[in-house]
Tab-separated table of C-alpha atoms in Angstrom:
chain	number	residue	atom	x	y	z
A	1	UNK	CA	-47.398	72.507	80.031
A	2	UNK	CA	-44.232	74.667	80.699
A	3	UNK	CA	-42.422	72.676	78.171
A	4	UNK	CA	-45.579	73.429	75.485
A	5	UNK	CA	-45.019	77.559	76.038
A	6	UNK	CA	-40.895	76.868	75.912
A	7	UNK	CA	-41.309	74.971	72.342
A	8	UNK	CA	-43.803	78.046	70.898
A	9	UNK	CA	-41.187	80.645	72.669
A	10	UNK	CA	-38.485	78.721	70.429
A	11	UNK	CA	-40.775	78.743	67.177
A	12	UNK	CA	-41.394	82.232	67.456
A	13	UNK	CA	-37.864	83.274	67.504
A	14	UNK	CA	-37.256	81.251	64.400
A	15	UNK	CA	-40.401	82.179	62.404
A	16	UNK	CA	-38.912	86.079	63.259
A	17	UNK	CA	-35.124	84.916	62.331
A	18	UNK	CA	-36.920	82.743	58.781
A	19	UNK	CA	-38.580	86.390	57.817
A	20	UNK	CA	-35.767	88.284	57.664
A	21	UNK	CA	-33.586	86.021	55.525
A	22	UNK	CA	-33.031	88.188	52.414
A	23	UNK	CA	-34.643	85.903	48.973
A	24	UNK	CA	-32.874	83.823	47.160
A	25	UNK	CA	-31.837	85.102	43.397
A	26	UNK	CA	-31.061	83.011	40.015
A	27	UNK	CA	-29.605	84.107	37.314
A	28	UNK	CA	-29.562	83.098	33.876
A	29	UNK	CA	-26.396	81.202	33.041
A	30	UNK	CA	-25.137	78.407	30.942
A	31	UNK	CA	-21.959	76.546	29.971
A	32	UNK	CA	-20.366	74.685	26.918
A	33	UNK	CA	-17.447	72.533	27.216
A	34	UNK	CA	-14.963	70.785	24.225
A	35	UNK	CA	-11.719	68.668	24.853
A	36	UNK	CA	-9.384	67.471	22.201
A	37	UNK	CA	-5.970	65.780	22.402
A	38	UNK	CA	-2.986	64.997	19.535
A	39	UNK	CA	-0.819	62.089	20.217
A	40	UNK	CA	3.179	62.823	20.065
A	41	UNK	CA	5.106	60.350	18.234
A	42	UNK	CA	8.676	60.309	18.885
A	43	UNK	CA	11.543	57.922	17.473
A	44	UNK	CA	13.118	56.488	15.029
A	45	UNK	CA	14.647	53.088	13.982
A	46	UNK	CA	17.091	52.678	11.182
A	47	UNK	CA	18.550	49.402	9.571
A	48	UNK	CA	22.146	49.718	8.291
A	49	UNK	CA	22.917	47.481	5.478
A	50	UNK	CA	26.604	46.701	4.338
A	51	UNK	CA	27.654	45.335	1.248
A	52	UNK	CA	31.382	44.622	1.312
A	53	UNK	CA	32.337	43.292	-2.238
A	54	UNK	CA	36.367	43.324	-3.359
A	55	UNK	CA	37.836	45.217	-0.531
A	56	UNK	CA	34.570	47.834	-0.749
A	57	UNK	CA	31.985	48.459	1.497
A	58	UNK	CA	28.753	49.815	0.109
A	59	UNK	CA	26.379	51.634	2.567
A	60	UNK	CA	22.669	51.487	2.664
A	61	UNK	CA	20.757	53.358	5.679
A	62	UNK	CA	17.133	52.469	5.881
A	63	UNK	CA	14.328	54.437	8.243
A	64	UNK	CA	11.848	52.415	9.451
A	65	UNK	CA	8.126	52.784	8.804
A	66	UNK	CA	6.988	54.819	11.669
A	67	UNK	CA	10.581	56.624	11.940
A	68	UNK	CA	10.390	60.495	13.076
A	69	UNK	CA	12.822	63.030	9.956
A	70	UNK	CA	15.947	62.650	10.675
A	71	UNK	CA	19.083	63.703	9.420
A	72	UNK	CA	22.219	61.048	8.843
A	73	UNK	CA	25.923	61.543	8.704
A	74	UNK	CA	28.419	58.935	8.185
A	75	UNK	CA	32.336	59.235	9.312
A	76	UNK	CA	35.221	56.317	8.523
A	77	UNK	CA	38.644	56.530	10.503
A	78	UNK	CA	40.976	53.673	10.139
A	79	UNK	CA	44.570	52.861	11.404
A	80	UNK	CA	47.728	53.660	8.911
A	81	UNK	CA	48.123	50.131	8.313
A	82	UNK	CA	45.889	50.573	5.059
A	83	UNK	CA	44.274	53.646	3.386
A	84	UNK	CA	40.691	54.038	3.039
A	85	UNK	CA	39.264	56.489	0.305
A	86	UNK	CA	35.601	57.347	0.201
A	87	UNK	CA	33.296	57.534	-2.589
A	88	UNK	CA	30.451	59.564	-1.764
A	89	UNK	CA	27.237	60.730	-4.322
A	90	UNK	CA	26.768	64.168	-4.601
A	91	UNK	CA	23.605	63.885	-1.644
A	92	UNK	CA	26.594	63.618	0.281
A	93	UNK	CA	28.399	66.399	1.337
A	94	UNK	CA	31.759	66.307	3.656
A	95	UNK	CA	31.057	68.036	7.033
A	96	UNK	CA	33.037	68.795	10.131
A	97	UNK	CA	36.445	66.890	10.496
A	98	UNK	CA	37.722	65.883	14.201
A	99	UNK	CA	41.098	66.276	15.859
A	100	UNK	CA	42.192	63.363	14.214
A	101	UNK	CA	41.621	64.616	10.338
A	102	UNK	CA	38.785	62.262	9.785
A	103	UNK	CA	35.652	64.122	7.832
A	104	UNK	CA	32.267	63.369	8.679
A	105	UNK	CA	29.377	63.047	5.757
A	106	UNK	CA	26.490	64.490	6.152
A	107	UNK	CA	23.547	63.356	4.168
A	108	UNK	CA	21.982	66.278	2.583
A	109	UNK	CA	18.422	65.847	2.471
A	110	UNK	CA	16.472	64.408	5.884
A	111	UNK	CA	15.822	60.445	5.551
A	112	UNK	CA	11.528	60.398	6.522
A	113	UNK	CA	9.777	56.930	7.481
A	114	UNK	CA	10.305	54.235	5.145
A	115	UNK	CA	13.116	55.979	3.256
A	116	UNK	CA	16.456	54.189	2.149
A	117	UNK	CA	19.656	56.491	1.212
A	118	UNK	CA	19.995	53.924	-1.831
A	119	UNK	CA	16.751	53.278	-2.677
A	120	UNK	CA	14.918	56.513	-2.595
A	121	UNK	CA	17.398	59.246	-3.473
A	122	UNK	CA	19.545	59.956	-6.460
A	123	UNK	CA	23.068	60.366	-5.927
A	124	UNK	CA	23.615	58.839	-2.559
A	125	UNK	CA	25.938	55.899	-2.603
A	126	UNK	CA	28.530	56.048	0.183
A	127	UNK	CA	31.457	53.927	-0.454
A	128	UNK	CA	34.365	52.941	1.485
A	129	UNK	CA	37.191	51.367	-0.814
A	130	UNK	CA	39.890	49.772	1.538
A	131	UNK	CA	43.038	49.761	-0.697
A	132	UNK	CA	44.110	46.449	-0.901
A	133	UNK	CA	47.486	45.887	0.785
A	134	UNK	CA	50.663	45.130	-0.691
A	135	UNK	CA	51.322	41.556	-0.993
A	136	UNK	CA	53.843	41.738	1.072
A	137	UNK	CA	52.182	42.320	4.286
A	138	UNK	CA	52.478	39.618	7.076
A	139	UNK	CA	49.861	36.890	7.586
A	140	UNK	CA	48.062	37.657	10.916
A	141	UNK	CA	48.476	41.568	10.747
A	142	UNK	CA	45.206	42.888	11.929
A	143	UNK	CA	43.593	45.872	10.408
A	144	UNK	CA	40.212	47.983	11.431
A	145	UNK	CA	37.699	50.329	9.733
A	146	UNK	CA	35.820	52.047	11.664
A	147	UNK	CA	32.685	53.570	10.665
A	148	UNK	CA	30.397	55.979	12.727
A	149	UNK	CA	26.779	56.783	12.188
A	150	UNK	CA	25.586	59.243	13.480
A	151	UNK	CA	21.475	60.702	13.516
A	152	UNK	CA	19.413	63.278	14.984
A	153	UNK	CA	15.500	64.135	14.727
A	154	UNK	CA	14.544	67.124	11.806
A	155	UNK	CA	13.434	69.483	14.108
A	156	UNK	CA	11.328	72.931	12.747
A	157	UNK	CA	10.954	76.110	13.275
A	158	UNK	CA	7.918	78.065	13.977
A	159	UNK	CA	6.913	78.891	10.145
A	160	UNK	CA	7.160	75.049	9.185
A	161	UNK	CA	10.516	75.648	7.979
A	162	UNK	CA	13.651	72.702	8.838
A	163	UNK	CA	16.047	73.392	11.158
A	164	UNK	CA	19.877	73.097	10.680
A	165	UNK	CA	20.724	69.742	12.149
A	166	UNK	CA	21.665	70.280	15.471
A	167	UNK	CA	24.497	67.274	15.710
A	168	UNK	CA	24.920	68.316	19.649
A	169	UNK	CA	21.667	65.931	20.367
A	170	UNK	CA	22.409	62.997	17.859
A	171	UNK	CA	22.542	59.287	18.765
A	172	UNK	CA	25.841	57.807	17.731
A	173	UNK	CA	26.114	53.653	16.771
A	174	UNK	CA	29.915	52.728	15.534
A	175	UNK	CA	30.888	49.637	13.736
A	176	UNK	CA	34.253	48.056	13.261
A	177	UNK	CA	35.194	46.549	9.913
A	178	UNK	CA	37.826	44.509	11.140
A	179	UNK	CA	39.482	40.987	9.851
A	180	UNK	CA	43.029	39.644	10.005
A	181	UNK	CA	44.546	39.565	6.996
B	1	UNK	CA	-36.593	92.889	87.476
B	2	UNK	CA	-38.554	89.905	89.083
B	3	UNK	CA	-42.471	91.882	87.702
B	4	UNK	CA	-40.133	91.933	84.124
B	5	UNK	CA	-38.769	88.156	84.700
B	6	UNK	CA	-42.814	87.333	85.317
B	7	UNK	CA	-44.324	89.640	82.398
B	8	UNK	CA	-41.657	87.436	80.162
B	9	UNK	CA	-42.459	84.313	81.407
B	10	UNK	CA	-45.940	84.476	81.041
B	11	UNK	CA	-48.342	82.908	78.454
B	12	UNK	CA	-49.264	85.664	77.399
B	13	UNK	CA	-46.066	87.056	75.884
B	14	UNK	CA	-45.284	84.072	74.383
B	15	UNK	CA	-48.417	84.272	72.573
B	16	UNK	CA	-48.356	87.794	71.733
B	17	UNK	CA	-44.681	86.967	70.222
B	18	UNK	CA	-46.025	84.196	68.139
B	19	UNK	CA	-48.417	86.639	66.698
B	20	UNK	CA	-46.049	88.941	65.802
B	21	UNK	CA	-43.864	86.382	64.068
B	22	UNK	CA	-46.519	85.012	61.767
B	23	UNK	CA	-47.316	88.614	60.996
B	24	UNK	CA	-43.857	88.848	59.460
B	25	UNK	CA	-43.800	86.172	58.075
B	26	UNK	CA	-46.650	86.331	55.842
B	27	UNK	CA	-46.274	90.198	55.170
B	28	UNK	CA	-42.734	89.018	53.785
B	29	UNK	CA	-44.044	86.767	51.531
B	30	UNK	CA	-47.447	87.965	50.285
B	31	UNK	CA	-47.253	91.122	48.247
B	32	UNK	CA	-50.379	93.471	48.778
B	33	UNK	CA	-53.477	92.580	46.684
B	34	UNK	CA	-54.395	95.468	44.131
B	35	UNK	CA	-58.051	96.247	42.429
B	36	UNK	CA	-57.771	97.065	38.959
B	37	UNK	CA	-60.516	98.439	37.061
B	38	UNK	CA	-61.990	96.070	34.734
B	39	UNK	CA	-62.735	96.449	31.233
B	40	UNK	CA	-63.610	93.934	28.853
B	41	UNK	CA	-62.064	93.982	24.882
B	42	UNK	CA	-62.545	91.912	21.930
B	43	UNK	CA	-60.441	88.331	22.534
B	44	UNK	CA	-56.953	88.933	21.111
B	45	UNK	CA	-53.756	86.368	21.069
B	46	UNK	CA	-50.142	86.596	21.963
B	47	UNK	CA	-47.080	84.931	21.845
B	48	UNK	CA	-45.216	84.605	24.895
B	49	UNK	CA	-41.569	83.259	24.668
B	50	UNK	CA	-39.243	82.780	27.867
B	51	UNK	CA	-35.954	84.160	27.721
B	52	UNK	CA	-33.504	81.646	27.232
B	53	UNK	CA	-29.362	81.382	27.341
B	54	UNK	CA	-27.116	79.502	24.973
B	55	UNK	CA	-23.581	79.179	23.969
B	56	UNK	CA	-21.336	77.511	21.206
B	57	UNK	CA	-17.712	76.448	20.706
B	58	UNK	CA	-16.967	77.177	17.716
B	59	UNK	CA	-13.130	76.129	15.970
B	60	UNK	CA	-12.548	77.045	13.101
B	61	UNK	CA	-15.403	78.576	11.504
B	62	UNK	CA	-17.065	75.129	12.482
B	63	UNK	CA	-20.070	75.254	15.271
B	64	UNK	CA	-18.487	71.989	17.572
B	65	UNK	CA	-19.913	72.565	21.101
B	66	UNK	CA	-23.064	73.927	22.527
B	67	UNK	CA	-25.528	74.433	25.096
B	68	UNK	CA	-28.815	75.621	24.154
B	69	UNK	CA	-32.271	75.621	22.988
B	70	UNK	CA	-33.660	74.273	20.052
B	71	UNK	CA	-35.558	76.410	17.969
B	72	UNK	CA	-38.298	76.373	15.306
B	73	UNK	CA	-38.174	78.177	12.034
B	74	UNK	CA	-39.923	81.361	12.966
B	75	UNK	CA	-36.866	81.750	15.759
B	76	UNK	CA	-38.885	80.670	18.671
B	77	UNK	CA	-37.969	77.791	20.979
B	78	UNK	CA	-39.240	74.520	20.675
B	79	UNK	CA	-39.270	73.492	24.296
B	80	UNK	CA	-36.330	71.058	23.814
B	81	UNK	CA	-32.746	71.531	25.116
B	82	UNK	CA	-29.525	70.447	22.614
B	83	UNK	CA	-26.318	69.766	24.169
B	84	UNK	CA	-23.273	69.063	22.690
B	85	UNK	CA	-19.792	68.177	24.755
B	86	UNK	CA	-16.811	69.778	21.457
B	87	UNK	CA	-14.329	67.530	20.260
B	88	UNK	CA	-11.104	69.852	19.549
B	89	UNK	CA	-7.910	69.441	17.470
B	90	UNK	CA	-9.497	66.840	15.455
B	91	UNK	CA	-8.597	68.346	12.408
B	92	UNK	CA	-5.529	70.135	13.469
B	93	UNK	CA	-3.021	67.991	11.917
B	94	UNK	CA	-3.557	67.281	8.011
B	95	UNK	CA	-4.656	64.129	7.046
B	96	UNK	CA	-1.928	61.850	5.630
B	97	UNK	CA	0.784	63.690	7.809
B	98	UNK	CA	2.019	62.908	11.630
B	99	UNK	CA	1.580	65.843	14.361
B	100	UNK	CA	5.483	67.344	14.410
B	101	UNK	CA	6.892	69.614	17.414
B	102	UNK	CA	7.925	72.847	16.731
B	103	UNK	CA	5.356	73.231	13.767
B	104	UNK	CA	2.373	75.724	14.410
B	105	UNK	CA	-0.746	74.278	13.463
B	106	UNK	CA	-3.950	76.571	12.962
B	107	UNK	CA	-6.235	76.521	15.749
B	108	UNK	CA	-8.976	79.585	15.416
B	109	UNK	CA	-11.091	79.339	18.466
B	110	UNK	CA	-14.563	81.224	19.285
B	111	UNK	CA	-17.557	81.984	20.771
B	112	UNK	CA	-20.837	82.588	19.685
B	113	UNK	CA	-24.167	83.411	21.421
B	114	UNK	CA	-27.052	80.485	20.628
B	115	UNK	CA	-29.413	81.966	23.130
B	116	UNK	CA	-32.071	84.641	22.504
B	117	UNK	CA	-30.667	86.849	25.123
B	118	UNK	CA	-27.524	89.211	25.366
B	119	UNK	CA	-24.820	87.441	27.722
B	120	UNK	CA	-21.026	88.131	29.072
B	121	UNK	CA	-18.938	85.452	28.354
B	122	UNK	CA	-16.131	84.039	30.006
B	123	UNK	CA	-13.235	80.898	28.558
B	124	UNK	CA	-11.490	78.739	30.716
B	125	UNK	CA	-8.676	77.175	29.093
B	126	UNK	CA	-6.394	73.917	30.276
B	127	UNK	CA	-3.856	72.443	28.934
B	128	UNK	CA	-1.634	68.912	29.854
B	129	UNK	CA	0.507	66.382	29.057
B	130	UNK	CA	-1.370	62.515	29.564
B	131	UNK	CA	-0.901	58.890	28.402
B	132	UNK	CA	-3.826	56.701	28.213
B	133	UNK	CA	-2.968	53.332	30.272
B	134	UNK	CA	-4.014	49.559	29.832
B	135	UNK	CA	-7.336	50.228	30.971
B	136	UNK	CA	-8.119	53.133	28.666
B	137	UNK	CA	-7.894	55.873	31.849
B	138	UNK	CA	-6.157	59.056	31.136
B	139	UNK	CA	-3.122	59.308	33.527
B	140	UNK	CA	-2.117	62.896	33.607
B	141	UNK	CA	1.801	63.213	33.096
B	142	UNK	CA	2.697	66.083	36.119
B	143	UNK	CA	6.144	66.129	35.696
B	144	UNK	CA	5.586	67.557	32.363
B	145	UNK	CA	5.656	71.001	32.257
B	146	UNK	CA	2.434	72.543	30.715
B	147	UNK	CA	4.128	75.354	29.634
B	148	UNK	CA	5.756	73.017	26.787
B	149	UNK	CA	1.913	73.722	24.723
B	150	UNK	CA	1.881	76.724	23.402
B	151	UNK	CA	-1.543	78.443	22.488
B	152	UNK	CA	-1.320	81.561	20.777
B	153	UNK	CA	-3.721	84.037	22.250
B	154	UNK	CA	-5.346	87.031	20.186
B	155	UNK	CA	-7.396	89.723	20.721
B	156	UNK	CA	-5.630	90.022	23.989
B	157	UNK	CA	-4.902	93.648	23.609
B	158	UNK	CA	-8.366	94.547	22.364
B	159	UNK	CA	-11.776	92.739	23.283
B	160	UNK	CA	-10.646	89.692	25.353
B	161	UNK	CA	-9.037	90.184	28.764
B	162	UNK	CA	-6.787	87.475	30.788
B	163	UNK	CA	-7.453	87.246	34.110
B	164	UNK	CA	-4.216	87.225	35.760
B	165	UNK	CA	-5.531	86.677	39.499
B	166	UNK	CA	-3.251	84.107	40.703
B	167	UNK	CA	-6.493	82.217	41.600
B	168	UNK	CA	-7.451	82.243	37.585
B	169	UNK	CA	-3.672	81.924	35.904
B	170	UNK	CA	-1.878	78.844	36.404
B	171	UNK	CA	0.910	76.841	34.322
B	172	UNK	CA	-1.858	74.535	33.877
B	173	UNK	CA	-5.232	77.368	33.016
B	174	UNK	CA	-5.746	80.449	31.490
B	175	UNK	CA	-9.117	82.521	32.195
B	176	UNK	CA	-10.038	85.102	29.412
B	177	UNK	CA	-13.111	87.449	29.786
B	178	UNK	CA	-14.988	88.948	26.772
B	179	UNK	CA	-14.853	92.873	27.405
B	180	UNK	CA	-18.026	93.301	25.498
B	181	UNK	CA	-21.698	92.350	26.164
B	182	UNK	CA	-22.535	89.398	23.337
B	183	UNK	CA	-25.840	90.387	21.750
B	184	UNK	CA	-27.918	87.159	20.434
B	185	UNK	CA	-26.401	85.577	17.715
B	186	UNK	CA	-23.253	86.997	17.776
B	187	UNK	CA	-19.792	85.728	17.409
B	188	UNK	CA	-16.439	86.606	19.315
B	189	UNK	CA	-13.210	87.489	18.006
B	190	UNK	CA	-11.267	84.681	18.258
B	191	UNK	CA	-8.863	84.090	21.556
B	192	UNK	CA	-6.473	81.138	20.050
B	193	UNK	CA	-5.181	80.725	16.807
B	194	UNK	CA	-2.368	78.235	16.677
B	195	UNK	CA	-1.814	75.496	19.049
B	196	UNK	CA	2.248	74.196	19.222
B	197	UNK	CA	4.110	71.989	21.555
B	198	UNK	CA	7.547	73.238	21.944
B	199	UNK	CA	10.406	71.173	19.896
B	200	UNK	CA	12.591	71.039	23.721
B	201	UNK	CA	10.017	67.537	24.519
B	202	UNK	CA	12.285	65.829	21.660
B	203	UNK	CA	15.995	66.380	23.861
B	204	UNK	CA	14.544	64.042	26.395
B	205	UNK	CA	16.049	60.766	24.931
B	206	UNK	CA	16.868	57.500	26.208
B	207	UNK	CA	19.689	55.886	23.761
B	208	UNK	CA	19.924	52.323	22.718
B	209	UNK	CA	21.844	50.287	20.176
B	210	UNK	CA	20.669	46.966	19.454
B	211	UNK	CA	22.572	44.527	16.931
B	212	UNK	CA	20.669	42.054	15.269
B	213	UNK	CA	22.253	38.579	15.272
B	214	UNK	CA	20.776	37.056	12.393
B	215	UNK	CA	22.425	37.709	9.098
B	216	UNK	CA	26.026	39.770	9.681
B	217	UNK	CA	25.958	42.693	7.274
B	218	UNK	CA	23.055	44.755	8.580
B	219	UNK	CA	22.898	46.500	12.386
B	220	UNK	CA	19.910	48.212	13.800
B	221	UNK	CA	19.863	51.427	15.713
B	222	UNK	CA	17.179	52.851	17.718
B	223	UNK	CA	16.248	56.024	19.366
B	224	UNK	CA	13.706	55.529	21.883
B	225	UNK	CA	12.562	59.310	23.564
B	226	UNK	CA	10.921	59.511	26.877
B	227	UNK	CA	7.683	61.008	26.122
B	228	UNK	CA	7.162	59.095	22.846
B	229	UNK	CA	3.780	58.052	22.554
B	230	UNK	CA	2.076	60.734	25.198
B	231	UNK	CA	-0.537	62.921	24.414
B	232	UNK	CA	-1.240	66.979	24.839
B	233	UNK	CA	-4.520	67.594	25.653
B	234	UNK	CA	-6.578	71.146	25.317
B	235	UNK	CA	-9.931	71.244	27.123
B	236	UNK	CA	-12.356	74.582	27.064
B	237	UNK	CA	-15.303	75.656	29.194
B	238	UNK	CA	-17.411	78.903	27.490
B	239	UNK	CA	-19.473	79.860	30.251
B	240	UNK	CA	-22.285	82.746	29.561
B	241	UNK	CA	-23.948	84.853	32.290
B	242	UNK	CA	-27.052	87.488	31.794
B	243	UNK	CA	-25.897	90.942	31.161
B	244	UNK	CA	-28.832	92.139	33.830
B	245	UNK	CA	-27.871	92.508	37.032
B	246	UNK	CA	-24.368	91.582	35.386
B	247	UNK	CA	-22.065	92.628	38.339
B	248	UNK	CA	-24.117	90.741	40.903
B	249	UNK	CA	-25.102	87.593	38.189
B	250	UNK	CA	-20.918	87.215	37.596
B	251	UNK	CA	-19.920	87.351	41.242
B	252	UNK	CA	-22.662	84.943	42.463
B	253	UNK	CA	-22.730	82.149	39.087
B	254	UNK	CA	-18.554	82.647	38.380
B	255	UNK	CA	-17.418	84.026	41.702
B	256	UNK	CA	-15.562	86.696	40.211
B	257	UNK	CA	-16.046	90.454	40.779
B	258	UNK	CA	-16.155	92.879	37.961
B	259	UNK	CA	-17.482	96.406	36.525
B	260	UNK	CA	-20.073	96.596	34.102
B	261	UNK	CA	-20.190	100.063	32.273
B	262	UNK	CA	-23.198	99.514	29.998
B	263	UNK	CA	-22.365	97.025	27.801
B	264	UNK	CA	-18.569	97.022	28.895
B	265	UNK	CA	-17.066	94.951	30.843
B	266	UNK	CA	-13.245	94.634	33.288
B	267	UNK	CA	-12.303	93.252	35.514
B	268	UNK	CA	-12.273	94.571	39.470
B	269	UNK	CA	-9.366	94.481	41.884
């Protein structure tokens, strides 16, 4: 019985605590949502193809088929055992030269997927014409070409407009001509 | 004290409190009944139409993303609700070509009101770096800075405000409120209208030469970049609040305070 007037003491309390609990309020709102995403392809793959016919090497650089732009340059230093001259289209124009006196040869226009410096441009054969050596020269005397290739990604600026090649970043791959004579 | 202790204790007060309690609580609840006088007319119709809320995303002068009723010819609301989640940047990059950093695409971003009521409106932006793995999740790159995407904001200066509360502006989100009151059926100026990612994602490089053994007069060179293959993602929520009650309907629905002067809107402290 004393428990019976506790539990209706407690309900009171509550039923006076309930009624003074302020409404609750909604408001008219809503919400639309979009999401969108580009993939970022970066890379590039090139195929180097030599040619080497009566003491001269012909140069063909390929871009593979999902290659990013990229701009090429080319640079030949060789030992004074024999004299190299190069032959160069006019898409080729001579560039920086090292500490050494060698020039670097910077193809003009950026090579884009699928391209080929032969194929696909006028004016762009790059040759290397190893003088042939006196006949003289002993049997067993080693000699060396050395050719550099050198690339880096067309890069743009913000009105869609190409950047200068920025050589600072490019990837470098060298290749020896060498034989013994 | 012990008569007091005893007048508590007693049945009676309990009771008595009881009384009082449901008093309250239907006197809370129950507003007073009122006697009109009655008068009879001729029968008459009316149309009654709820007041409803809707918003669209809409990207370049295209309606992609929305939330709201759909409605009949003569304007009113057919009962049903439309939905639509927006698929951005799907035309951003011209067909035929490949999406190239530094290069700023056009990306004109708005708002419009598809409701039949006048609303504030409020964008959350966010922006990241992901790869999708084997399973087809989206793994989100975090060691990527954001900051590398670059969405031009406009209209920063004039009818859309950034909220720079360090709770709203992150690397990762921007927060822009409309400074007007967007009547029904009206568009926004636009807050974005380029989207770029910035050309310092392509000095990350990993080098590699590979030679190809087969056949002697032909090597193969390869530049492989760190983040080749990764996506940027943008993602947008347009959320729209009543313009009655504004101050009160934006801090309770968006938890943000702000002043409302008429149709105006900024931001508090």
């Amino acid at each position: 019985m004393k428990n019976k007037w506790k539990l209706l003491a407690i309900l009171s309390v509550a039923m006076i605590l309930i009624a003074s609990v302020a409404p609750a309020k909604a408001y008219f709102t809503t919400y639309a949502t979009g999401k969108g995403s580009v993939e970022i392809h970066l890379g590039y793959r090139d195929k180097i193809t030599e040619t080497m016919k009566q003491w001269t090497k012909s140069i063909d650089i390929k871009a593979d088929d999902d290659a990013v732009p990229q701009y090429i340059r080319v640079k030949v230093f060789y030992d004074d055992v024999y004299t190299c001259t190069i032959e160069a289209g006019s898409n080729w124009e001579e560039g920086e030269t090292d500490d050494f006196g060698f020039t670097y040869y910077n193809f003009i226009p950026p090579v884009y997927a699928g391209q080929s410096t032969l194929n696909d441009f006028e004016n762009a054969e790059f040759l290397v014409k190893i003088k042939e050596p006196e006949k003289d020269v002993e049997v067993g005397t080693e000699f060396n070409v050395i050719v550099v290739y050198e690339c880096t990604q067309v890069l743009y600026n913000a009105d869609g407009t190409r950047q200068d090649p920025d050589w600072s970043r490019s990837l470098t791959v060298t290749e020896t001509l060498g034989g013994e004579e | 004290m012990a008569k007091l202790k005893k007048i508590l204790r007693s049945p009676i007060t309990t009771i008595a409190m009881f009384a009082v309690a449901i008093g309250l609580l239907l006197t809370g609840t129950i507003g007073g009944a009122r006697a009109l006088q009655r008068v009879e007319t001729q029968v008459y119709q009316s149309r009654v139409q709820t007041q409803d809320i809707g918003i669209t995303i809409v990207e370049n002068k295209e309606e992609v993303g929305w939330r709201k009723y759909v409605r009949k010819e003569d304007g009113t609301a057919d009962g049903s609700w439309s939905e639509q989640k927006a698929e951005l940047l799907q035309n951003m990059v011209p067909e035929g070509e490949v999406f190239t950093l530094g290069v700023r695409y056009p990306e004109v971003v708005s708002v419009k009101n598809s409701g039949n009521i006048d609303s504030f409106v409020r964008v959350t932006i966010y922006k990241y770096f992901a790869v999708i793995d084997e399973k087809g999740n989206e793994v989100k790159l975090t060691e990527l800075d954001p900051s590398l995407i670059h969405l031009n904001l406009v209209n920063t200066d004039s009818t859309w405000i950034i909220d720079e509360d360090k709770y709203s502006e992150t690397e990762e989100r921007i927060v822009l409120y409309y400074s007007k009151a967007l009547e029904v059926e009206e568009e926004t100026d636009p807050f974005i209208d380029q989207v770029w990612v910035d050309n310092s994602l392509a000095t990350m490089v990993t080098k590699e030469y590979d030679k190809v053994e087969d056949g002697v007069n032909y090597h193969v060179f390869e530049a492989v970049y760190d983040y080749d293959g990764i996506r940027f993602y943008v993602e947008i929520q347009v959320d729209a609040v009543q313009t009655h009650n504004a101050e009160a309907a934006i801090l309770s629905s968006w938890g943000r305070a702000v002043k409302i002067d008429g149709n105006t809107l900024s931001l508090a402290d």
